[in-house]
């Protein structure tokens, strides 16, 4: 079955590359992010999963002010309030 889907076996290095492959006809569909699809009026975004992100930070940079600020923002109520409410699929 996978042979019947053009582009199934190819891999893209970025969400932009996925959009470009679909727009050009190299692929019928691809896994990407809503933001990228919404920038291209000719693409339709269909949500099929939630995604979690982990941030990896080297221990020796934890005291850098910018890193501290980044972690502070991630843990803030203000940031949490701007995240979408998880509703399932």
JSON list of N, CA, C and O in Angstrom, two decimals, residues 35-61:
[
{"chain": "A", "resi": 35, "resn": "UNK", "atom": "N", "xyz": [1.04, 25.68, 11.55]},
{"chain": "A", "resi": 35, "resn": "UNK", "atom": "CA", "xyz": [1.53, 27.01, 11.17]},
{"chain": "A", "resi": 35, "resn": "UNK", "atom": "C", "xyz": [2.07, 27.01, 9.74]},
{"chain": "A", "resi": 35, "resn": "UNK", "atom": "O", "xyz": [1.78, 27.92, 8.97]},
{"chain": "A", "resi": 36, "resn": "UNK", "atom": "N", "xyz": [2.82, 26.02, 9.40]},
{"chain": "A", "resi": 36, "resn": "UNK", "atom": "CA", "xyz": [3.41, 25.95, 8.06]},
{"chain": "A", "resi": 36, "resn": "UNK", "atom": "C", "xyz": [2.32, 25.75, 7.01]},
{"chain": "A", "resi": 36, "resn": "UNK", "atom": "O", "xyz": [2.33, 26.40, 5.97]},
{"chain": "A", "resi": 37, "resn": "UNK", "atom": "N", "xyz": [1.37, 24.89, 7.30]},
{"chain": "A", "resi": 37, "resn": "UNK", "atom": "CA", "xyz": [0.28, 24.64, 6.35]},
{"chain": "A", "resi": 37, "resn": "UNK", "atom": "C", "xyz": [-0.59, 25.88, 6.17]},
{"chain": "A", "resi": 37, "resn": "UNK", "atom": "O", "xyz": [-1.02, 26.19, 5.06]},
{"chain": "A", "resi": 38, "resn": "UNK", "atom": "N", "xyz": [-0.84, 26.61, 7.26]},
{"chain": "A", "resi": 38, "resn": "UNK", "atom": "CA", "xyz": [-1.69, 27.79, 7.18]},
{"chain": "A", "resi": 38, "resn": "UNK", "atom": "C", "xyz": [-1.06, 28.93, 6.37]},
{"chain": "A", "resi": 38, "resn": "UNK", "atom": "O", "xyz": [-1.77, 29.78, 5.85]},
{"chain": "A", "resi": 39, "resn": "UNK", "atom": "N", "xyz": [0.26, 28.94, 6.26]},
{"chain": "A", "resi": 39, "resn": "UNK", "atom": "CA", "xyz": [0.93, 29.96, 5.45]},
{"chain": "A", "resi": 39, "resn": "UNK", "atom": "C", "xyz": [0.75, 29.70, 3.96]},
{"chain": "A", "resi": 39, "resn": "UNK", "atom": "O", "xyz": [1.04, 30.55, 3.14]},
{"chain": "A", "resi": 40, "resn": "UNK", "atom": "N", "xyz": [0.29, 28.51, 3.60]},
{"chain": "A", "resi": 40, "resn": "UNK", "atom": "CA", "xyz": [0.10, 28.13, 2.20]},
{"chain": "A", "resi": 40, "resn": "UNK", "atom": "C", "xyz": [-1.38, 27.84, 1.98]},
{"chain": "A", "resi": 40, "resn": "UNK", "atom": "O", "xyz": [-1.87, 26.78, 2.38]},
{"chain": "A", "resi": 41, "resn": "UNK", "atom": "N", "xyz": [-2.08, 28.73, 1.33]},
{"chain": "A", "resi": 41, "resn": "UNK", "atom": "CA", "xyz": [-3.52, 28.59, 1.14]},
{"chain": "A", "resi": 41, "resn": "UNK", "atom": "C", "xyz": [-3.92, 27.33, 0.38]},
{"chain": "A", "resi": 41, "resn": "UNK", "atom": "O", "xyz": [-5.07, 26.91, 0.45]},
{"chain": "A", "resi": 42, "resn": "UNK", "atom": "N", "xyz": [-2.99, 26.75, -0.35]},
{"chain": "A", "resi": 42, "resn": "UNK", "atom": "CA", "xyz": [-3.32, 25.56, -1.14]},
{"chain": "A", "resi": 42, "resn": "UNK", "atom": "C", "xyz": [-3.20, 24.27, -0.34]},
{"chain": "A", "resi": 42, "resn": "UNK", "atom": "O", "xyz": [-3.43, 23.19, -0.88]},
{"chain": "A", "resi": 43, "resn": "UNK", "atom": "N", "xyz": [-2.83, 24.36, 0.93]},
{"chain": "A", "resi": 43, "resn": "UNK", "atom": "CA", "xyz": [-2.68, 23.16, 1.76]},
{"chain": "A", "resi": 43, "resn": "UNK", "atom": "C", "xyz": [-3.78, 23.09, 2.80]},
{"chain": "A", "resi": 43, "resn": "UNK", "atom": "O", "xyz": [-4.23, 24.08, 3.33]},
{"chain": "A", "resi": 44, "resn": "UNK", "atom": "N", "xyz": [-4.18, 21.87, 3.11]},
{"chain": "A", "resi": 44, "resn": "UNK", "atom": "CA", "xyz": [-5.17, 21.62, 4.15]},
{"chain": "A", "resi": 44, "resn": "UNK", "atom": "C", "xyz": [-4.47, 20.91, 5.29]},
{"chain": "A", "resi": 44, "resn": "UNK", "atom": "O", "xyz": [-3.75, 19.95, 5.09]},
{"chain": "A", "resi": 45, "resn": "UNK", "atom": "N", "xyz": [-4.66, 21.40, 6.51]},
{"chain": "A", "resi": 45, "resn": "UNK", "atom": "CA", "xyz": [-4.07, 20.78, 7.70]},
{"chain": "A", "resi": 45, "resn": "UNK", "atom": "C", "xyz": [-5.12, 19.90, 8.36]},
{"chain": "A", "resi": 45, "resn": "UNK", "atom": "O", "xyz": [-6.25, 20.33, 8.60]},
{"chain": "A", "resi": 46, "resn": "UNK", "atom": "N", "xyz": [-4.75, 18.66, 8.65]},
{"chain": "A", "resi": 46, "resn": "UNK", "atom": "CA", "xyz": [-5.63, 17.72, 9.35]},
{"chain": "A", "resi": 46, "resn": "UNK", "atom": "C", "xyz": [-4.89, 17.25, 10.59]},
{"chain": "A", "resi": 46, "resn": "UNK", "atom": "O", "xyz": [-3.86, 16.57, 10.49]},
{"chain": "A", "resi": 47, "resn": "UNK", "atom": "N", "xyz": [-5.39, 17.62, 11.76]},
{"chain": "A", "resi": 47, "resn": "UNK", "atom": "CA", "xyz": [-4.75, 17.23, 13.01]},
{"chain": "A", "resi": 47, "resn": "UNK", "atom": "C", "xyz": [-4.96, 15.74, 13.26]},
{"chain": "A", "resi": 47, "resn": "UNK", "atom": "O", "xyz": [-6.08, 15.24, 13.14]},
{"chain": "A", "resi": 48, "resn": "UNK", "atom": "N", "xyz": [-3.87, 15.04, 13.58]},
{"chain": "A", "resi": 48, "resn": "UNK", "atom": "CA", "xyz": [-4.03, 13.64, 13.92]},
{"chain": "A", "resi": 48, "resn": "UNK", "atom": "C", "xyz": [-3.34, 13.26, 15.22]},
{"chain": "A", "resi": 48, "resn": "UNK", "atom": "O", "xyz": [-3.50, 12.15, 15.70]},
{"chain": "A", "resi": 49, "resn": "UNK", "atom": "N", "xyz": [-2.58, 14.17, 15.82]},
{"chain": "A", "resi": 49, "resn": "UNK", "atom": "CA", "xyz": [-1.90, 13.85, 17.08]},
{"chain": "A", "resi": 49, "resn": "UNK", "atom": "C", "xyz": [-1.41, 15.12, 17.76]},
{"chain": "A", "resi": 49, "resn": "UNK", "atom": "O", "xyz": [-1.22, 16.14, 17.11]},
{"chain": "A", "resi": 50, "resn": "UNK", "atom": "N", "xyz": [-1.23, 15.04, 19.06]},
{"chain": "A", "resi": 50, "resn": "UNK", "atom": "CA", "xyz": [-0.58, 16.09, 19.82]},
{"chain": "A", "resi": 50, "resn": "UNK", "atom": "C", "xyz": [0.91, 15.73, 19.86]},
{"chain": "A", "resi": 50, "resn": "UNK", "atom": "O", "xyz": [1.27, 14.57, 19.73]},
{"chain": "A", "resi": 51, "resn": "UNK", "atom": "N", "xyz": [1.74, 16.72, 20.06]},
{"chain": "A", "resi": 51, "resn": "UNK", "atom": "CA", "xyz": [3.18, 16.45, 20.12]},
{"chain": "A", "resi": 51, "resn": "UNK", "atom": "C", "xyz": [3.76, 17.13, 21.35]},
{"chain": "A", "resi": 51, "resn": "UNK", "atom": "O", "xyz": [3.39, 18.25, 21.68]},
{"chain": "A", "resi": 52, "resn": "UNK", "atom": "N", "xyz": [4.64, 16.44, 22.03]},
{"chain": "A", "resi": 52, "resn": "UNK", "atom": "CA", "xyz": [5.34, 17.01, 23.17]},
{"chain": "A", "resi": 52, "resn": "UNK", "atom": "C", "xyz": [6.76, 17.35, 22.77]},
{"chain": "A", "resi": 52, "resn": "UNK", "atom": "O", "xyz": [7.34, 16.72, 21.90]},
{"chain": "A", "resi": 53, "resn": "UNK", "atom": "N", "xyz": [7.29, 18.39, 23.40]},
{"chain": "A", "resi": 53, "resn": "UNK", "atom": "CA", "xyz": [8.66, 18.80, 23.14]},
{"chain": "A", "resi": 53, "resn": "UNK", "atom": "C", "xyz": [9.46, 18.75, 24.43]},
{"chain": "A", "resi": 53, "resn": "UNK", "atom": "O", "xyz": [8.97, 19.10, 25.50]},
{"chain": "A", "resi": 54, "resn": "UNK", "atom": "N", "xyz": [10.68, 18.32, 24.32]},
{"chain": "A", "resi": 54, "resn": "UNK", "atom": "CA", "xyz": [11.63, 18.35, 25.43]},
{"chain": "A", "resi": 54, "resn": "UNK", "atom": "C", "xyz": [12.74, 19.32, 25.06]},
{"chain": "A", "resi": 54, "resn": "UNK", "atom": "O", "xyz": [13.16, 19.39, 23.90]},
{"chain": "A", "resi": 55, "resn": "UNK", "atom": "N", "xyz": [13.21, 20.06, 26.02]},
{"chain": "A", "resi": 55, "resn": "UNK", "atom": "CA", "xyz": [14.33, 20.96, 25.81]},
{"chain": "A", "resi": 55, "resn": "UNK", "atom": "C", "xyz": [15.54, 20.39, 26.52]},
{"chain": "A", "resi": 55, "resn": "UNK", "atom": "O", "xyz": [15.47, 20.06, 27.70]},
{"chain": "A", "resi": 56, "resn": "UNK", "atom": "N", "xyz": [16.62, 20.24, 25.80]},
{"chain": "A", "resi": 56, "resn": "UNK", "atom": "CA", "xyz": [17.86, 19.72, 26.36]},
{"chain": "A", "resi": 56, "resn": "UNK", "atom": "C", "xyz": [18.82, 20.89, 26.54]},
{"chain": "A", "resi": 56, "resn": "UNK", "atom": "O", "xyz": [19.06, 21.65, 25.61]},
{"chain": "A", "resi": 57, "resn": "UNK", "atom": "N", "xyz": [19.33, 21.02, 27.75]},
{"chain": "A", "resi": 57, "resn": "UNK", "atom": "CA", "xyz": [20.22, 22.13, 28.07]},
{"chain": "A", "resi": 57, "resn": "UNK", "atom": "C", "xyz": [21.44, 21.57, 28.79]},
{"chain": "A", "resi": 57, "resn": "UNK", "atom": "O", "xyz": [21.30, 20.82, 29.76]},
{"chain": "A", "resi": 58, "resn": "UNK", "atom": "N", "xyz": [22.61, 21.93, 28.32]},
{"chain": "A", "resi": 58, "resn": "UNK", "atom": "CA", "xyz": [23.83, 21.50, 29.00]},
{"chain": "A", "resi": 58, "resn": "UNK", "atom": "C", "xyz": [23.90, 22.11, 30.39]},
{"chain": "A", "resi": 58, "resn": "UNK", "atom": "O", "xyz": [23.58, 23.29, 30.58]},
{"chain": "A", "resi": 59, "resn": "UNK", "atom": "N", "xyz": [24.31, 21.35, 31.37]},
{"chain": "A", "resi": 59, "resn": "UNK", "atom": "CA", "xyz": [24.37, 21.81, 32.76]},
{"chain": "A", "resi": 59, "resn": "UNK", "atom": "C", "xyz": [25.22, 23.06, 32.91]},
{"chain": "A", "resi": 59, "resn": "UNK", "atom": "O", "xyz": [24.89, 23.95, 33.69]},
{"chain": "A", "resi": 60, "resn": "UNK", "atom": "N", "xyz": [26.30, 23.15, 32.15]},
{"chain": "A", "resi": 60, "resn": "UNK", "atom": "CA", "xyz": [27.21, 24.29, 32.33]},
{"chain": "A", "resi": 60, "resn": "UNK", "atom": "C", "xyz": [26.65, 25.62, 31.86]},
{"chain": "A", "resi": 60, "resn": "UNK", "atom": "O", "xyz": [27.22, 26.67, 32.12]},
{"chain": "A", "resi": 61, "resn": "UNK", "atom": "N", "xyz": [25.51, 25.62, 31.17]},
{"chain": "A", "resi": 61, "resn": "UNK", "atom": "CA", "xyz": [24.93, 26.88, 30.73]},
{"chain": "A", "resi": 61, "resn": "UNK", "atom": "C", "xyz": [23.67, 27.26, 31.52]},
{"chain": "A", "resi": 61, "resn": "UNK", "atom": "O", "xyz": [23.03, 28.28, 31.23]}
]
